[in-house]
Short mmCIF file of C-alpha atoms in Angstrom, two decimals:
data_model
loop_
_atom_site.label_atom_id
_atom_site.label_comp_id
_atom_site.label_asym_id
_atom_site.label_seq_id
_atom_site.Cartn_x
_atom_site.Cartn_y
_atom_site.Cartn_z
CA MET A 23 -0.20 -0.41 -0.15
CA ARG A 24 3.20 2.56 0.37
CA ALA A 25 3.86 1.86 -3.09
CA LEU A 26 0.48 2.66 -4.04
CA ALA A 27 0.71 5.86 -1.83
CA GLN A 28 4.09 7.07 -3.18
CA PHE A 29 2.17 6.52 -7.28
CA VAL A 30 -0.91 8.35 -5.94
CA MET A 31 1.70 11.45 -4.85
CA ARG A 32 3.83 11.80 -8.09
CA GLY A 33 1.08 14.40 -9.57
CA PRO A 34 -3.00 14.86 -10.48
CA LEU A 35 -2.89 12.75 -12.83
CA GLN A 36 -1.97 9.78 -11.21
CA ALA A 37 -4.04 10.48 -7.88
CA GLY A 38 -6.82 10.75 -10.29
CA GLY A 39 -6.49 7.81 -12.23
CA VAL A 40 -6.05 5.58 -9.57
CA ALA A 41 -9.07 7.56 -7.75
CA ALA A 42 -11.54 7.12 -10.57
CA VAL A 43 -10.22 3.22 -11.83
CA THR A 44 -10.47 1.98 -8.37
CA THR A 45 -14.12 4.26 -7.49
CA ALA A 46 -15.14 2.22 -11.07
CA ILE A 47 -14.60 -1.01 -10.15
CA PRO A 48 -16.31 -2.95 -7.39
CA LEU A 49 -15.02 -3.69 -4.00
CA LEU A 50 -12.68 -1.22 -4.92
CA PHE A 51 -14.04 1.83 -4.10
CA TRP A 52 -12.18 2.03 -0.53
CA ILE A 53 -8.93 2.79 -2.52
CA GLY A 54 -10.50 5.91 -4.43
CA ALA A 55 -12.02 6.92 -1.06
CA ALA A 56 -8.79 6.45 0.66
CA VAL A 57 -6.78 8.26 -2.05
CA ILE A 58 -9.15 11.50 -2.23
CA GLY A 59 -8.24 11.67 1.59
CA LEU A 60 -4.95 11.49 1.44
CA VAL A 61 -4.88 13.92 -1.47
CA ILE A 62 -6.65 16.47 0.82
CA LEU A 63 -4.58 15.70 3.80
CA ARG A 64 -1.61 16.52 2.34
CA LEU A 65 -2.40 18.92 -0.65
CA GLY A 66 -4.98 20.74 0.71
CA ILE A 67 -9.26 20.76 0.33
CA SER A 68 -8.60 22.59 -2.96
CA GLN A 69 -6.51 19.90 -4.49
CA GLY A 70 -8.22 17.38 -2.78
CA LEU A 71 -11.38 18.58 -4.19
CA ASN A 72 -10.61 18.48 -7.99
CA ILE A 73 -8.89 14.96 -7.63
CA GLY A 74 -11.85 14.21 -6.09
CA LEU A 75 -14.39 14.67 -8.96
CA TRP A 76 -12.35 12.24 -11.18
CA ALA A 77 -13.78 9.59 -8.74
CA LEU A 78 -17.36 11.27 -7.98
CA LEU A 79 -18.08 10.28 -11.91
CA PRO A 80 -18.33 6.67 -11.41
CA ALA A 81 -19.40 6.92 -7.81
CA LEU A 82 -22.29 9.01 -9.18
CA GLY A 83 -22.52 6.54 -11.90
CA TRP A 84 -23.06 3.32 -9.53
CA SER A 85 -25.40 5.60 -7.01
CA TRP A 86 -27.56 6.28 -10.07
CA PHE A 87 -27.43 3.35 -12.52
CA GLY A 88 -26.85 0.83 -10.05
CA GLN A 89 -28.83 2.04 -7.39
CA ASP A 90 -25.82 1.54 -5.17
CA PRO A 91 -24.97 4.30 -3.16
CA THR A 92 -21.54 3.00 -1.01
CA ALA A 93 -19.02 4.71 -2.98
CA LEU A 94 -20.51 7.95 -3.21
CA VAL A 95 -21.44 7.90 0.37
CA ALA A 96 -18.09 6.34 1.59
CA LEU A 97 -16.27 8.99 -1.02
CA LEU A 98 -18.52 11.96 0.58
CA GLN A 99 -17.82 10.72 4.34
CA VAL A 100 -13.82 10.80 3.86
CA MET A 101 -13.82 14.10 1.82
CA LEU A 102 -15.47 15.82 4.95
CA MET A 103 -13.50 13.93 7.74
CA ALA A 104 -10.42 14.43 6.15
CA SER A 105 -11.14 17.80 5.38
CA ILE A 106 -12.24 18.47 9.13
CA LEU A 107 -8.71 16.94 10.07
CA ARG A 108 -6.54 18.67 7.46
CA THR A 109 -8.59 22.22 9.22
CA THR A 110 -8.71 21.40 12.54
CA LEU A 111 -5.81 18.73 13.40
CA SER A 112 -8.43 17.35 15.58
CA TRP A 113 -9.73 13.52 14.85
CA GLU A 114 -12.80 14.72 17.64
CA LYS A 115 -13.98 17.32 15.51
CA ALA A 116 -13.43 14.51 12.60
CA LEU A 117 -15.54 11.86 13.91
CA LEU A 118 -18.18 14.07 15.02
CA ALA A 119 -18.39 15.81 11.43
CA GLY A 120 -18.41 11.96 10.50
CA SER A 121 -21.12 10.94 12.96
CA PHE A 122 -23.11 13.62 12.04
CA LEU A 123 -23.24 12.79 7.72
CA GLY A 124 -23.94 9.40 8.99
CA ILE A 125 -27.62 10.48 10.62
CA VAL A 126 -28.32 12.71 7.37
CA THR A 127 -27.08 9.83 5.28
CA GLY A 128 -29.84 7.74 7.09
CA MET A 129 -32.52 10.10 6.95
CA LEU A 130 -31.91 10.30 2.99
CA LEU A 131 -31.58 7.00 2.15
CA PRO A 132 -35.47 5.98 2.50
CA LEU A 133 -36.04 8.87 0.21
CA LEU A 134 -33.41 8.63 -2.48
CA TYR A 135 -33.42 4.87 -2.56
CA PRO A 136 -36.87 3.51 -1.36
CA ASP A 137 -36.86 0.34 -4.15
CA LEU A 138 -33.23 -0.58 -2.65
CA LEU A 139 -34.88 -0.46 0.68
CA ASN A 140 -38.00 -1.54 0.14
CA ASP A 141 -36.11 -5.03 -1.31
CA LEU A 142 -34.05 -5.83 1.78
CA VAL A 143 -36.68 -4.82 4.04
CA GLN A 144 -38.63 -7.79 2.15
CA THR A 145 -35.99 -9.78 2.16
CA GLY A 146 -35.47 -9.25 5.96
CA VAL A 147 -39.36 -9.73 6.43
CA ARG A 148 -39.48 -13.51 4.15
CA PHE A 149 -36.60 -14.35 6.44
CA TYR A 150 -38.15 -14.06 9.70
CA GLU A 151 -41.62 -15.42 8.96
CA GLU A 152 -39.62 -18.65 7.54
CA TYR A 153 -36.93 -19.05 9.83
CA ASN A 154 -37.73 -17.22 12.94
CA ALA A 155 -40.83 -17.69 12.97
CA GLU A 156 -41.69 -16.75 17.29
CA VAL A 157 -39.68 -12.89 16.58
CA ALA A 158 -42.05 -12.83 13.75
CA SER A 159 -44.95 -13.57 15.62
CA SER A 160 -44.22 -11.51 18.69
CA LEU A 161 -43.74 -8.24 16.81
CA GLY A 162 -46.67 -8.87 14.86
CA ASP A 163 -47.67 -5.71 12.87
CA ARG A 164 -44.25 -3.97 13.82
CA LEU A 165 -42.01 -6.94 12.07
CA GLU A 166 -41.57 -4.62 8.89
CA THR A 167 -41.20 -1.33 10.45
CA VAL A 168 -38.42 -2.59 13.09
CA ILE A 169 -36.44 -4.43 10.09
CA ARG A 170 -36.97 -0.92 8.07
CA GLN A 171 -35.03 0.95 11.04
CA THR A 172 -32.58 -1.64 11.38
CA MET A 173 -31.75 -1.78 7.60
CA ASN A 174 -31.45 1.64 7.64
CA ALA A 175 -29.24 2.34 10.41
CA SER A 176 -27.33 -0.58 9.35
CA MET A 177 -26.40 0.78 6.10
CA ALA A 178 -25.56 4.41 7.22
CA GLY A 179 -24.14 2.81 10.37
CA THR A 180 -21.51 0.80 7.90
CA TYR A 181 -20.97 3.69 5.31
CA LEU A 182 -19.69 5.68 8.54
CA VAL A 183 -17.32 2.95 9.73
CA ILE A 184 -16.21 2.62 6.27
CA GLY A 185 -15.33 6.68 6.17
CA VAL A 186 -13.44 6.50 9.35
CA CYS A 187 -11.62 3.55 8.50
CA MET A 188 -10.56 4.95 4.93
CA THR A 189 -9.89 8.60 6.21
CA MET A 190 -7.78 6.70 9.20
CA LEU A 191 -5.60 4.52 6.07
CA ALA A 192 -5.29 8.30 4.33
CA ARG A 193 -4.12 9.52 7.54
CA SER A 194 -1.52 6.85 7.67
CA TRP A 195 -0.06 7.12 4.34
CA GLN A 196 0.48 10.41 4.69
CA ALA A 197 2.57 9.84 8.00
CA GLY A 198 4.25 6.72 6.15
CA LEU A 199 5.35 9.17 3.20
CA TYR A 200 6.13 12.16 5.08
CA ASN A 201 5.84 11.82 8.68
CA PRO A 202 6.59 7.74 10.14
CA GLY A 203 5.71 7.61 13.23
CA GLY A 204 2.86 10.27 13.44
CA PHE A 205 -0.30 8.40 13.04
CA ARG A 206 0.64 6.07 15.60
CA SER A 207 1.01 8.65 17.91
CA GLU A 208 -1.88 10.75 17.04
CA PHE A 209 -4.05 7.65 17.58
CA HIS A 210 -2.70 6.87 21.11
CA SER A 211 -3.36 9.87 22.05
CA LEU A 212 -7.15 10.22 21.01
CA ARG A 213 -9.36 10.94 23.16
CA LEU A 214 -12.89 12.48 23.40
CA SER A 215 -13.35 15.95 25.58
CA PRO A 216 -16.16 15.17 28.67
CA ALA A 217 -18.36 17.55 26.33
CA ILE A 218 -18.05 15.30 23.11
CA ALA A 219 -18.03 12.48 25.03
CA VAL A 220 -21.45 13.35 26.91
CA ILE A 221 -23.14 14.53 23.46
CA CYS A 222 -22.35 10.97 22.04
CA VAL A 223 -23.91 9.35 24.83
CA ILE A 224 -27.19 12.10 24.51
CA THR A 225 -27.42 11.13 20.72
CA MET A 226 -27.34 7.23 21.30
CA VAL A 227 -29.86 7.74 24.06
CA ALA A 228 -32.25 10.51 22.12
CA GLY A 229 -33.85 7.96 19.73
CA PRO A 230 -37.05 7.51 21.35
CA VAL A 231 -37.33 11.22 22.66
CA LEU A 232 -37.03 12.75 19.37
CA GLY A 233 -38.82 10.21 17.40
CA LEU A 234 -35.76 9.12 15.44
CA ASN A 235 -34.86 5.48 14.45
CA SER A 236 -32.94 4.83 17.71
CA MET A 237 -30.16 2.30 16.02
CA LEU A 238 -29.15 4.95 13.20
CA LEU A 239 -28.18 7.49 16.63
CA GLY A 240 -26.77 4.79 18.18
CA TRP A 241 -24.15 4.07 15.41
CA ALA A 242 -23.53 8.00 15.33
CA GLY A 243 -23.17 8.31 18.77
CA GLY A 244 -21.38 4.99 19.61
CA LEU A 245 -18.88 5.31 16.96
CA PRO A 246 -16.74 7.90 18.02
CA LEU A 247 -16.78 6.33 21.46
CA PHE A 248 -15.85 3.18 20.33
CA VAL A 249 -12.85 4.56 17.64
CA ALA A 250 -11.79 6.69 21.39
CA GLY A 251 -12.24 3.26 23.46
CA LEU A 252 -9.79 1.58 20.78
CA ALA A 253 -7.23 4.27 20.78
CA LEU A 254 -7.62 3.80 24.34
CA VAL A 255 -6.32 -0.04 24.31
CA HIS A 256 -3.70 1.33 21.88
CA GLY A 257 -2.42 3.89 24.02
CA VAL A 258 -2.19 1.73 26.88
CA VAL A 259 -0.45 -0.90 25.60
CA GLY A 260 1.99 1.51 23.26
CA ARG A 261 2.37 3.69 26.88
CA LYS A 262 3.18 0.27 29.09
CA ASN A 263 5.42 -0.97 25.93
CA LEU A 264 3.40 -4.22 25.84
CA SER A 265 4.35 -6.48 22.48
CA GLY A 266 2.28 -6.60 19.96
CA GLN A 267 0.80 -9.70 20.73
CA TRP A 268 -1.78 -8.09 23.70
CA LEU A 269 -3.72 -6.43 20.36
CA ILE A 270 -3.87 -9.44 18.94
CA LEU A 271 -5.39 -10.94 21.54
CA PHE A 272 -7.41 -7.97 21.96
CA TYR A 273 -8.41 -8.07 18.50
CA THR A 274 -9.40 -11.64 19.09
CA ALA A 275 -11.73 -11.08 22.37
CA LEU A 276 -13.47 -8.38 20.12
CA VAL A 277 -14.30 -10.71 17.42
CA LEU A 278 -15.83 -13.39 19.62
CA LEU A 279 -17.36 -11.42 22.60
CA GLY A 280 -18.66 -8.20 19.88
CA PRO A 281 -21.38 -6.66 21.44
CA SER A 282 -20.52 -7.24 24.90
CA LEU A 283 -16.82 -6.16 24.25
CA MET A 284 -18.04 -3.03 22.07
CA ILE A 285 -20.55 -1.70 24.55
CA LEU A 286 -17.59 -1.80 27.57
CA LEU A 287 -15.08 0.26 25.15
CA VAL A 288 -18.03 2.68 24.81
CA VAL A 289 -18.32 3.11 28.56
CA LEU A 290 -14.36 3.35 29.37
CA ALA A 291 -13.99 5.84 26.66
CA PHE A 292 -16.76 7.81 28.64
CA VAL A 293 -14.89 7.20 31.41
CA ASP A 294 -11.44 8.69 30.08
CA SER A 295 -12.92 11.47 28.29
CA TRP A 296 -12.81 12.74 32.46
CA LEU A 297 -9.98 11.24 33.82
CA ASP A 298 -7.17 10.55 30.96
CA ILE A 299 -6.50 7.14 31.95
CA ARG A 300 -3.49 7.09 29.50
CA ARG A 301 -1.95 10.23 31.48
CA ARG A 302 -1.93 8.58 35.03
CA LEU A 303 -0.40 5.77 33.59
CA LYS A 304 3.25 5.44 34.42
CA PRO A 305 5.25 4.57 31.37
CA SER A 306 7.33 1.33 31.28
CA GLY A 307 10.74 1.71 30.14
CA PRO A 308 12.13 -0.30 27.05
CA ALA A 309 11.63 -3.93 26.69
CA GLU A 310 14.39 -5.85 27.35
#
């Protein structure tokens, strides 16, 4: 991937070509989004937007003719977060902007892609009626509504996750080329401020009060806290000078335990926003 980043930074023709081609190829759109993010972070928002037009064309094609907004939304997410990150040098603000766009995306999907969402909902309804009749019966007339909200939130949330990951990939490319070790240090120190942490929690629980999709708001409010939780784990491992095997064990546990460990990370990130756990830990010396 480093070789690709070096090639992209040779000039606008190379960057635009890679962005356009990878966005046009199914399942490679994430590379195009990361390329645009790298250009924005290194060369500026104006240059990044100019190169971004190359990728927007195939992304719009997939969105309009293929009825698949994944590439378009992921590209817009990365462009927004990379622009905020370059302007403010704050991952907190970049994540908050991404979450806001995630909410907007979730609200627009039923309006712009009703047929796509309807097809997914009907598939979900048939699945529950055939293979999980007890759940379908307990929900009754609410089954379709629940599945619709779940599908809508899952799509918008997935786009948000892709956007965050590709922005981080772009940042790591930039650091690898021009500031080795910079992204590692930056990620290890990522911590939400108490005010932003409270806003995220309020967003997660405000769905029923506002009459909005609770799962969508859960994605939007929970992801910044979850990313901050991951940063806390990486920061503690780095500060205590532990081996990379600890991170392997952690991510293995994350896969096996799933939601339980995710909720714990969200809680730890909220607590860390007030206590700054990493600052309280005594750093270890070099491993022998």
